[in-house]
Short mmCIF file of C-alpha atoms in Angstrom, two decimals:
data_model
loop_
_atom_site.label_atom_id
_atom_site.label_comp_id
_atom_site.label_asym_id
_atom_site.label_seq_id
_atom_site.Cartn_x
_atom_site.Cartn_y
_atom_site.Cartn_z
CA MET D 7 34.78 -23.08 23.26
CA ASN D 8 35.03 -22.28 19.55
CA THR D 9 34.04 -18.99 17.92
CA THR D 10 30.59 -20.19 16.83
CA GLN D 11 29.68 -21.40 20.30
CA ALA D 12 30.98 -18.18 21.84
CA THR D 13 28.96 -16.09 19.38
CA ARG D 14 25.77 -18.00 20.25
CA LEU D 15 26.48 -17.55 23.95
CA VAL D 16 27.00 -13.80 23.65
CA ALA D 17 23.95 -13.38 21.39
CA ALA D 18 21.73 -15.33 23.78
CA ARG D 19 22.90 -13.20 26.70
CA GLU D 20 22.26 -9.94 24.81
CA ILE D 21 18.77 -11.09 23.77
CA ARG D 22 17.84 -12.14 27.32
CA VAL D 23 18.99 -8.81 28.71
CA LYS D 24 17.06 -6.85 26.09
CA LEU D 25 13.85 -8.86 26.52
CA ARG D 26 13.91 -7.88 30.20
CA ASP D 27 14.45 -4.22 29.35
CA ARG D 28 11.25 -2.26 29.96
CA THR D 29 12.26 0.45 27.51
CA PHE D 30 12.54 -2.09 24.69
CA LEU D 31 9.24 -3.75 25.61
CA PHE D 32 7.38 -0.44 25.89
CA SER D 33 8.81 0.84 22.59
CA THR D 34 7.72 -2.37 20.85
CA LEU D 35 4.23 -2.06 22.32
CA PHE D 36 4.13 1.60 21.29
CA PHE D 37 4.97 0.78 17.65
CA LEU D 38 2.40 -2.02 17.63
CA LEU D 39 -0.28 0.37 18.86
CA ILE D 40 0.64 2.88 16.16
CA ALA D 41 0.44 0.20 13.46
CA ALA D 42 -2.93 -1.00 14.74
CA ALA D 43 -4.34 2.51 15.05
CA ALA D 44 -3.17 3.56 11.58
CA THR D 45 -4.90 0.63 9.89
CA ILE D 46 -7.95 -0.14 12.06
CA LEU D 47 -9.18 3.25 13.29
CA PRO D 48 -9.91 4.94 9.92
CA PRO D 49 -12.64 2.47 8.86
CA LEU D 50 -14.08 2.48 12.37
CA LEU D 51 -14.22 6.27 12.54
CA SER D 52 -15.71 6.56 9.07
CA GLY D 53 -19.01 5.23 10.45
CA GLY D 54 -19.80 2.93 7.53
CA PRO D 55 -22.44 3.48 4.83
CA SER D 56 -25.50 5.59 5.52
CA SER D 57 -28.88 4.03 6.30
CA VAL D 58 -31.62 5.30 3.99
CA ALA D 59 -35.42 5.23 4.15
CA VAL D 60 -37.01 4.96 0.70
CA THR D 61 -39.98 3.46 -1.09
CA GLU D 62 -39.38 0.10 -2.73
CA ALA D 63 -39.58 1.59 -6.21
CA ALA D 64 -36.53 3.79 -5.67
CA ALA D 65 -34.44 1.36 -3.62
CA GLY D 66 -32.51 -0.27 -6.49
CA PRO D 67 -29.65 2.27 -7.02
CA LEU D 68 -29.13 2.64 -3.28
CA ARG D 69 -28.82 -1.11 -2.71
CA ALA D 70 -26.43 -1.35 -5.66
CA ALA D 71 -24.22 1.28 -3.99
CA GLY D 72 -23.96 -0.86 -0.83
CA LEU D 73 -26.08 1.41 1.37
CA GLU D 74 -28.30 0.15 4.18
CA VAL D 75 -31.82 0.51 2.75
CA ARG D 76 -35.06 0.55 4.76
CA THR D 77 -38.23 0.51 2.69
CA VAL D 78 -41.24 2.55 3.85
CA ALA D 79 -44.77 3.03 2.62
CA ASP D 80 -44.55 6.64 1.39
CA ASP D 81 -42.56 9.90 1.53
CA ARG D 82 -44.16 10.99 4.80
CA ALA D 83 -43.02 7.79 6.51
CA ALA D 84 -39.54 8.28 5.07
CA GLU D 85 -39.29 11.83 6.46
CA GLN D 86 -40.55 10.67 9.86
CA ALA D 87 -37.89 7.95 9.98
CA VAL D 88 -35.21 10.63 9.57
CA ARG D 89 -36.75 12.84 12.28
CA ASP D 90 -36.96 9.87 14.67
CA GLY D 91 -33.30 9.03 14.09
CA ASP D 92 -34.07 5.60 12.69
CA VAL D 93 -32.12 6.31 9.48
CA ASP D 94 -29.46 8.81 8.40
CA ALA D 95 -31.32 10.01 5.31
CA ALA D 96 -34.41 9.53 3.18
CA VAL D 97 -35.12 9.74 -0.53
CA VAL D 98 -38.50 11.21 -1.47
CA ALA D 99 -40.23 12.18 -4.69
CA GLY D 100 -38.35 14.60 -6.87
CA PRO D 101 -36.06 12.93 -6.19
CA ALA D 102 -34.87 14.78 -3.08
CA VAL D 103 -32.63 13.68 -0.22
CA LEU D 104 -33.70 14.48 3.34
CA ALA D 105 -31.25 14.59 6.25
CA MET D 106 -31.15 16.34 9.63
CA ASP D 107 -27.96 18.44 9.72
CA ASP D 108 -25.38 16.98 7.33
CA ALA D 109 -25.65 16.08 3.65
CA PRO D 110 -25.08 12.31 3.18
CA GLU D 111 -22.51 12.29 0.37
CA ASP D 112 -22.74 8.55 -0.26
CA VAL D 113 -26.50 8.80 -0.82
CA VAL D 114 -26.10 11.76 -3.18
CA THR D 115 -23.40 9.93 -5.10
CA ALA D 116 -25.55 6.81 -5.41
CA LEU D 117 -28.37 8.84 -6.96
CA SER D 118 -26.13 10.86 -9.28
CA THR D 119 -25.61 10.01 -12.91
CA GLN D 120 -21.89 9.55 -13.45
CA PRO D 121 -20.16 9.44 -16.82
CA ASP D 122 -18.16 6.42 -17.93
CA VAL D 123 -14.53 6.66 -16.88
CA ARG D 124 -11.66 5.10 -18.85
CA LEU D 125 -8.31 4.90 -17.07
CA LEU D 126 -5.34 5.29 -19.38
CA ASP D 127 -2.98 4.06 -16.64
CA PRO D 128 -5.07 1.66 -14.50
CA ASP D 129 -2.02 0.32 -12.65
CA ALA D 130 -0.87 3.75 -11.42
CA VAL D 131 -0.40 4.03 -7.66
CA ASP D 132 -2.66 6.37 -5.71
CA PRO D 133 -0.74 9.62 -4.91
CA VAL D 134 -1.41 9.35 -1.18
CA VAL D 135 -0.22 5.74 -1.11
CA ALA D 136 2.76 6.71 -3.27
CA PHE D 137 3.82 9.11 -0.50
CA LEU D 138 3.00 6.96 2.51
CA VAL D 139 4.73 3.77 1.33
CA PRO D 140 8.21 5.29 0.83
CA PHE D 141 7.81 7.14 4.11
CA ALA D 142 6.91 3.87 5.87
CA PHE D 143 9.87 1.94 4.42
CA ALA D 144 12.32 4.76 5.17
CA PHE D 145 10.88 5.39 8.64
CA VAL D 146 11.07 1.72 9.67
CA PHE D 147 14.69 1.36 8.54
CA PHE D 148 15.69 4.72 10.04
CA ILE D 149 14.09 4.20 13.45
CA THR D 150 15.17 0.57 13.76
CA SER D 151 18.79 1.10 12.73
CA GLN D 152 19.09 4.15 14.97
CA THR D 153 17.43 2.57 18.00
CA PHE D 154 19.20 -0.78 17.95
CA GLY D 155 22.46 0.74 16.72
CA VAL D 156 22.58 3.12 19.68
CA GLN D 157 21.82 0.22 22.02
CA ILE D 158 24.73 -1.80 20.58
CA ALA D 159 27.08 1.16 21.07
CA GLN D 160 25.83 1.73 24.62
CA SER D 161 26.33 -1.94 25.44
CA VAL D 162 29.96 -1.79 24.22
CA VAL D 163 30.67 1.40 26.19
CA GLU D 164 29.05 0.02 29.34
CA GLU D 165 31.30 -3.05 29.22
CA LYS D 166 34.36 -0.85 28.76
CA GLN D 167 33.35 1.61 31.46
CA THR D 168 32.77 -1.11 34.06
CA ARG D 169 35.88 -3.05 32.90
CA VAL D 170 33.70 -6.12 32.39
CA VAL D 171 35.11 -6.35 28.89
CA GLU D 172 38.47 -7.46 30.29
CA ILE D 173 36.78 -10.50 31.81
CA LEU D 174 34.74 -11.19 28.68
CA VAL D 175 37.69 -11.17 26.28
CA ALA D 176 39.53 -13.57 28.56
CA ALA D 177 36.69 -16.06 28.08
CA VAL D 178 35.58 -15.51 24.47
CA PRO D 179 37.29 -14.24 21.30
CA VAL D 180 36.89 -10.54 20.60
CA ARG D 181 35.28 -11.19 17.21
CA ALA D 182 32.83 -13.58 18.82
CA LEU D 183 31.88 -10.82 21.26
CA LEU D 184 31.24 -8.44 18.38
CA ALA D 185 29.43 -11.05 16.28
CA GLY D 186 27.18 -11.98 19.20
CA LYS D 187 26.12 -8.36 19.70
CA LEU D 188 25.39 -7.93 16.00
CA VAL D 189 23.44 -11.20 15.79
CA ALA D 190 21.37 -10.28 18.85
CA GLY D 191 20.63 -6.80 17.53
CA THR D 192 19.63 -8.15 14.13
CA VAL D 193 17.35 -10.84 15.59
CA LEU D 194 15.63 -8.35 17.90
CA ALA D 195 15.21 -5.78 15.13
CA LEU D 196 13.76 -8.34 12.70
CA GLY D 197 11.49 -9.69 15.43
CA GLN D 198 10.14 -6.25 16.21
CA ILE D 199 9.55 -5.47 12.54
CA ALA D 200 7.87 -8.85 12.00
CA LEU D 201 5.41 -8.12 14.82
CA ILE D 202 4.67 -4.65 13.45
CA ALA D 203 4.20 -6.06 9.93
CA LEU D 204 1.84 -8.75 11.25
CA VAL D 205 -0.31 -6.21 13.07
CA THR D 206 -0.32 -3.96 9.99
CA VAL D 207 -1.39 -6.77 7.65
CA VAL D 208 -4.16 -7.85 10.00
CA GLY D 209 -5.32 -4.25 10.30
CA MET D 210 -5.30 -3.75 6.54
CA ARG D 211 -7.35 -6.91 6.05
CA PHE D 212 -9.79 -5.62 8.65
CA ALA D 213 -9.98 -2.37 6.68
CA ASP D 214 -10.59 -4.33 3.46
CA SER D 215 -7.36 -3.13 1.79
CA GLY D 216 -6.67 -6.35 -0.09
CA GLY D 217 -5.69 -4.48 -3.24
CA LEU D 218 -2.99 -2.56 -1.44
CA LEU D 219 -1.70 -5.72 0.21
CA THR D 220 -1.32 -7.32 -3.21
CA LEU D 221 0.77 -4.36 -4.38
CA LEU D 222 2.88 -4.28 -1.22
CA GLY D 223 3.61 -8.03 -1.11
CA PRO D 224 6.64 -8.12 -3.48
CA ALA D 225 8.09 -4.91 -2.02
CA ILE D 226 7.86 -6.26 1.54
CA GLY D 227 9.38 -9.56 0.44
CA TRP D 228 12.42 -7.74 -0.98
CA PHE D 229 12.58 -5.33 1.96
CA VAL D 230 13.48 -8.15 4.38
CA PRO D 231 16.86 -9.16 2.83
CA PHE D 232 17.70 -5.51 2.07
CA PHE D 233 16.90 -4.55 5.64
CA LEU D 234 18.97 -7.45 7.01
CA LEU D 235 22.14 -6.51 5.13
CA GLY D 236 21.64 -2.79 5.63
CA PHE D 237 21.18 -3.24 9.36
CA VAL D 238 24.34 -5.37 9.64
CA LEU D 239 26.28 -2.63 7.84
CA ILE D 240 25.00 0.11 10.16
CA ALA D 241 25.29 -2.03 13.30
CA ALA D 242 28.97 -2.74 12.58
CA MET D 243 29.58 1.01 12.40
CA TRP D 244 27.75 1.59 15.68
CA ALA D 245 29.73 -1.15 17.45
CA ALA D 246 33.02 0.31 16.20
CA ALA D 247 31.93 3.80 17.28
CA GLY D 248 31.06 2.53 20.76
CA ALA D 249 34.46 0.86 21.14
CA LEU D 250 36.26 4.16 20.46
CA VAL D 251 35.03 5.85 23.66
CA ASN D 252 34.87 5.02 27.36
CA ARG D 253 31.86 7.07 28.51
CA GLN D 254 28.22 7.06 27.49
CA GLU D 255 28.34 10.85 27.15
CA ASP D 256 30.89 10.59 24.33
CA ILE D 257 28.81 8.34 22.06
CA ALA D 258 26.99 11.23 20.39
CA GLY D 259 30.20 12.89 19.31
CA VAL D 260 31.93 9.84 17.89
CA SER D 261 28.80 8.48 16.20
CA MET D 262 27.99 11.57 14.11
CA PRO D 263 29.22 9.97 10.83
CA VAL D 264 27.04 6.93 11.52
CA GLN D 265 23.99 9.06 12.19
CA LEU D 266 24.55 11.03 8.99
CA ALA D 267 24.90 7.78 7.05
CA VAL D 268 21.36 6.88 8.22
CA MET D 269 19.70 10.30 8.20
CA LEU D 270 20.77 11.55 4.77
CA PRO D 271 19.41 8.51 2.86
CA PHE D 272 16.22 8.73 4.91
CA PHE D 273 15.50 12.29 3.81
CA ALA D 274 16.71 11.60 0.26
CA VAL D 275 14.17 8.78 -0.21
CA ILE D 276 11.39 10.85 1.35
CA PHE D 277 11.90 13.99 -0.72
CA LEU D 278 13.12 12.44 -3.99
CA ASN D 279 10.72 9.49 -4.24
CA ASP D 280 9.01 11.03 -7.29
CA ASN D 281 12.32 11.61 -9.12
CA ALA D 282 12.97 8.51 -11.22
CA THR D 283 16.65 9.27 -11.89
CA ALA D 284 17.44 10.05 -8.25
CA MET D 285 15.63 6.93 -7.04
CA ARG D 286 17.51 4.77 -9.55
CA VAL D 287 20.82 6.06 -8.17
CA LEU D 288 19.71 5.73 -4.55
CA SER D 289 18.59 2.13 -5.14
CA TYR D 290 22.22 1.12 -5.80
CA LEU D 291 23.92 3.05 -2.99
CA PRO D 292 24.48 0.80 0.08
CA PHE D 293 23.06 3.22 2.67
CA SER D 294 19.86 4.02 0.73
CA SER D 295 19.19 0.83 -1.25
CA PRO D 296 17.38 -0.92 1.70
CA THR D 297 14.51 1.55 1.26
CA ALA D 298 14.91 2.88 -2.30
CA MET D 299 14.91 -0.47 -4.12
CA PRO D 300 11.79 -1.93 -2.40
CA LEU D 301 10.05 1.36 -3.18
CA ARG D 302 10.93 1.12 -6.89
CA LEU D 303 9.63 -2.44 -6.89
CA PHE D 304 6.37 -1.22 -5.33
CA THR D 305 5.89 1.44 -8.00
CA GLY D 306 6.94 -0.94 -10.80
CA ASP D 307 9.91 1.19 -11.88
CA ALA D 308 12.57 -1.51 -11.40
CA ALA D 309 13.38 -4.31 -13.84
CA GLY D 310 13.52 -7.88 -12.56
CA TRP D 311 17.34 -8.00 -12.50
CA GLU D 312 17.84 -4.71 -10.65
CA PRO D 313 17.09 -5.86 -7.07
CA LEU D 314 19.52 -8.76 -7.52
CA VAL D 315 22.34 -6.44 -8.58
CA SER D 316 21.50 -3.94 -5.83
CA LEU D 317 21.37 -6.69 -3.20
CA ALA D 318 24.75 -8.04 -4.38
CA LEU D 319 26.31 -4.57 -4.06
CA LEU D 320 24.81 -4.19 -0.59
CA LEU D 321 26.18 -7.61 0.41
CA VAL D 322 29.70 -6.63 -0.66
CA ALA D 323 29.43 -3.29 1.15
CA ALA D 324 28.06 -4.92 4.32
CA ALA D 325 30.90 -7.47 4.33
CA ALA D 326 33.50 -4.71 3.85
CA PHE D 327 32.06 -2.56 6.65
CA LEU D 328 31.80 -5.61 8.88
CA VAL D 329 35.48 -6.43 8.40
CA ALA D 330 36.54 -2.80 8.88
CA GLY D 331 34.28 -2.38 11.91
CA ALA D 332 35.67 -5.57 13.46
CA ARG D 333 39.22 -4.30 13.04
CA VAL D 334 38.43 -0.95 14.67
CA TYR D 335 36.50 -2.75 17.40
CA GLU D 336 39.42 -5.07 18.16
CA GLY D 337 41.92 -2.23 18.09
CA SER D 338 40.06 -0.04 20.59
CA LEU D 339 38.07 -2.38 22.82
CA LEU D 340 40.69 -2.66 25.58
CA ARG D 341 41.81 0.96 25.42
CA THR D 342 40.36 2.64 28.48
CA ASN D 343 42.51 5.77 28.65
CA GLY D 344 40.20 8.13 26.79
CA ARG D 345 38.81 8.41 23.28
CA THR D 346 40.64 6.37 20.64
CA SER D 347 41.03 7.65 17.10
CA ILE D 348 40.02 5.42 14.20
CA ARG D 349 43.58 5.63 12.86
CA ALA D 350 45.08 4.47 16.15
CA ALA D 351 42.56 1.65 16.48
CA TRP D 352 43.22 0.51 12.91
CA ARG D 353 47.00 0.48 13.34
CA SER D 354 47.24 -1.01 16.81
CA ARG D 355 44.69 -3.76 16.53
CA GLU D 356 44.61 -5.86 19.67
CA THR D 357 45.93 -9.38 19.16
CA ILE D 358 43.57 -11.01 21.58
CA GLY D 359 41.00 -13.77 21.16
#
């Protein structure tokens, strides 16, 4: 069995195990429900446009505003329609708006005379969207890398703790064992994100957010390769961290540098997303570029060549961390006599597989 075949075998085993894991399935369902609720519920709860009773002569502006118009014979019939609950509001002579207990803002707006508005920056992103989008990118990368990274580390420790790893390395190369775990984690993470993205897009279309989808398209397209390389970088660190210890209880202690490498960029992108200089720097740093660069593309602050350079830097960094993580993994995988230091694992790399 060559290394490629062994890697496929290990990856297939890891994926099968995870797809039978109820925790993974429930977490995926939970995220899907959140995505659906965040995009579908707001338009449903808004109640839609008001229905208005009005005489035919005054119906024009209301129809133009997209309101549901019901024509009546006179003002008395319009008022009665409101009292009977047949419509939300009525427009009578004056003009005056009649409603039972709450002023219908959309009706008032439709009847108001508004001045012409000229936008000096028509392509500017809405402030609320400008906050939510970076939070969404950073949150997805943070949660996914943490969740699947911890699972990779736990899988490595479990194999060491039960001594199953001694059987595995006798059958497959050590690097194939590591590569299989990373491939499985990456496939599962991308699959989960793809499902969440699909539900989100469908929900946004349901909510008639086509304009926002057009703006998000390029950013999402770039987010996929950035996420892929960034996840491989973090996953290699988690696998190496898991190989350094022999008990599940020790993972938290040895993985603190990995957690900081994920948490600090997360908060940096969230709190500095309106700082152009800071975001430019963050978009080239390997641990923050998976979220910072797609965000700059969304806001239009990045030139066409910048994501290519940033992606190339991330590729080099991911390859370097992958090689270093593999060396630490090989040097500590078969050490079962307590916690192994990174220095010891680096120096006494196991010559197996």
